[in-house]
């Protein structure tokens, strides 16, 4: 069973969201998602300062075999991307909730409650 | 639930990720396909390919039957154990399957065909066999383990008895020999040296475990695909199929035009194609920019779509994205663009052979 940290929020497309306060969130993909993908070899990050709407395709994670879209979990503006991933995309495999984070964004509204809790996300992936 | 090979339990015990492959439950990887890929390029890895179909062709007309059935000419096979790669074609020249045929004697050949094409292959083999005095018998009592890599032969031989070692010691590439109850062929699908070993299914796990103990790493189908693509080897259903002529799929060398008197299925169509020229060709591509080419992406030249990627991946050995693409025959450019998702990225046109014996060719 893959790890699903209780303090994070989730969306069913396998992104995790950490509330950093002041309307800023950090986004990555879950351990379950990286297990499905296998060895990650390329990450196309979103553009800093771009405005995104909820469920927009804003980034791509590619494993050797397949490409996977990353969706904006909320509406807002991208404030920072993890540049480490450019040279070390495998961080997504080795540390999905830590060094493998993908981007930070300032969200339009503070409504993180619309997202899935760890428990709800665990239920979602149990049905897959 | 799909069909299971005799090695299925060994894969589960090794915590392989199992996927459906043409109706078979097969290991995709055992943790990291990159590690498995590297093991084959640098030392030795092995694949369970027991899902492939082994067919015995026996009878007084086995030779004329295969000479008519296959585009390559089994008359080239003079020495027992010698193997031949060939297409099996439709009358219109389309590829029903690509396969390896092993010569045992004039009344006995052994054919190994792809897994996903098993039923149509067997139907075609039976259909053509009606005109000849031959029997077509599927062997479901054998497993196949492919051991590949620069250390594959040495490590595989470490699991053999002295008699078995003696039986394979002089085995040249594309030759096979019986070694006790094994049938050992020096063939493969990775661009490395190695064996494909046919083993009775009740002894398959024993051999698999012995190979692990000899230092051979279990590898899944995911690594098999990146290895074969680096080696520039076609995959049926991707780089060619029934809608593609072998002349469009770099398989021209597998067509035996001589002797002219040999009729074979598809000969008439191929002869016309050769005279008129085929419409398309298969090329290799190496991506210059960042991104990964995938099957189905368009190849663009001068704002025009001139072809499509038939197989694409990130090549673990070279660190670059490589692909095979079928393009219009007139394409003569050194560089093209590939529509990788939302972007058009430049790619170099190369011979579709990217890695040989562990060394990058690009």
Coordinates of N, CA, C and O in Angstrom, one line a residue, chain A residues 35-36 39 41-42 44 57 60 62-67 69 86, chain B residues 17 32-34 222 225-226 290-292 294 313-314 341-343:
Chain A
X35 N 4.0 5.2 -8.9 CA 4.1 3.8 -9.0 C 3.5 3.3 -10.3 O 4.0 2.4 -11.0
X36 N 2.4 3.9 -10.6 CA 1.7 3.5 -11.9 C 2.5 3.9 -13.1 O 2.6 3.2 -14.1
X39 N 9.4 4.4 -14.0 CA 10.6 5.4 -14.0 C 10.3 6.7 -14.7 O 10.1 6.7 -16.0
X41 N 11.2 10.0 -16.5 CA 12.4 10.4 -17.3 C 12.3 11.8 -17.8 O 13.3 12.4 -18.3
X42 N 11.2 12.5 -17.7 CA 11.0 13.8 -18.2 C 9.8 14.5 -17.6 O 8.8 13.9 -17.5
X44 N 7.7 18.2 -17.9 CA 7.4 19.5 -18.6 C 6.7 20.3 -17.5 O 5.5 20.0 -17.2
X57 N -4.9 21.2 -18.2 CA -3.7 20.4 -18.3 C -2.5 21.4 -18.3 O -2.4 22.2 -19.2
X60 N 3.3 18.0 -17.7 CA 3.4 16.6 -18.2 C 4.5 15.8 -17.4 O 5.6 16.3 -17.3
X62 N 6.5 12.3 -17.9 CA 6.7 11.2 -18.8 C 7.6 10.1 -18.2 O 8.7 10.4 -17.7
X63 N 7.1 8.9 -18.2 CA 7.9 7.8 -17.8 C 8.5 7.2 -19.1 O 8.2 7.7 -20.2
X64 N 9.3 6.2 -19.0 CA 9.9 5.6 -20.2 C 8.8 5.2 -21.2 O 8.8 5.4 -22.4
X65 N 7.7 4.7 -20.6 CA 6.6 4.1 -21.5 C 5.5 5.1 -21.9 O 4.9 5.0 -22.9
X66 N 5.2 6.0 -21.0 CA 4.0 6.8 -21.2 C 4.0 8.2 -20.7 O 4.8 8.5 -19.8
X67 N 3.2 9.0 -21.3 CA 3.1 10.4 -20.8 C 1.8 10.6 -20.0 O 0.8 10.0 -20.3
X69 N -0.7 13.6 -18.2 CA -1.0 15.0 -18.0 C -1.1 15.3 -16.5 O -1.6 14.5 -15.7
X86 N 14.2 19.2 -13.7 CA 14.7 19.3 -15.1 C 15.8 18.3 -15.3 O 15.9 17.6 -16.3
Chain B
X17 N 5.3 -6.3 -11.6 CA 4.0 -5.6 -11.9 C 3.5 -6.4 -13.2 O 4.1 -6.4 -14.2
X32 N 12.1 -1.5 -11.5 CA 12.6 -0.5 -12.4 C 12.9 -1.0 -13.7 O 13.9 -1.7 -13.9
X33 N 12.2 -0.6 -14.8 CA 12.6 -1.0 -16.1 C 13.9 -0.4 -16.5 O 14.6 -1.0 -17.4
X34 N 14.3 0.7 -16.0 CA 15.6 1.3 -16.3 C 16.8 0.4 -15.8 O 17.7 0.2 -16.5
X222 N 8.6 -4.2 -20.4 CA 8.9 -2.8 -20.6 C 10.3 -2.6 -21.1 O 10.6 -1.9 -22.0
X225 N 11.0 -3.8 -24.6 CA 10.6 -2.9 -25.6 C 11.6 -1.8 -25.9 O 11.9 -1.4 -27.0
X226 N 12.2 -1.2 -24.8 CA 13.2 -0.1 -25.0 C 14.4 -0.7 -25.6 O 15.1 -0.1 -26.4
X290 N 13.9 18.7 -25.9 CA 13.4 17.9 -24.8 C 12.0 17.4 -25.1 O 11.2 18.1 -25.7
X291 N 11.7 16.2 -24.6 CA 10.4 15.6 -24.9 C 10.6 14.2 -25.3 O 11.8 13.7 -25.4
X292 N 9.5 13.4 -25.4 CA 9.7 12.0 -25.8 C 8.7 11.7 -26.9 O 7.5 12.0 -26.8
X294 N 6.4 9.4 -29.2 CA 5.5 8.3 -28.9 C 4.8 7.8 -30.2 O 4.6 8.6 -31.1
X313 N 10.3 6.2 -27.8 CA 10.5 6.0 -26.4 C 11.7 6.9 -26.0 O 12.3 7.6 -26.8
X314 N 12.0 6.9 -24.7 CA 13.2 7.5 -24.2 C 14.2 6.4 -24.2 O 13.9 5.3 -23.7
X341 N 3.1 16.1 -28.5 CA 2.0 16.7 -27.7 C 1.7 18.1 -28.4 O 1.4 18.1 -29.6
X342 N 1.9 19.2 -27.6 CA 1.5 20.5 -28.2 C 2.6 21.2 -29.0 O 2.3 22.2 -29.6
X343 N 3.8 20.6 -29.0 CA 4.9 21.3 -29.7 C 5.4 20.5 -30.8 O 5.4 19.3 -30.9

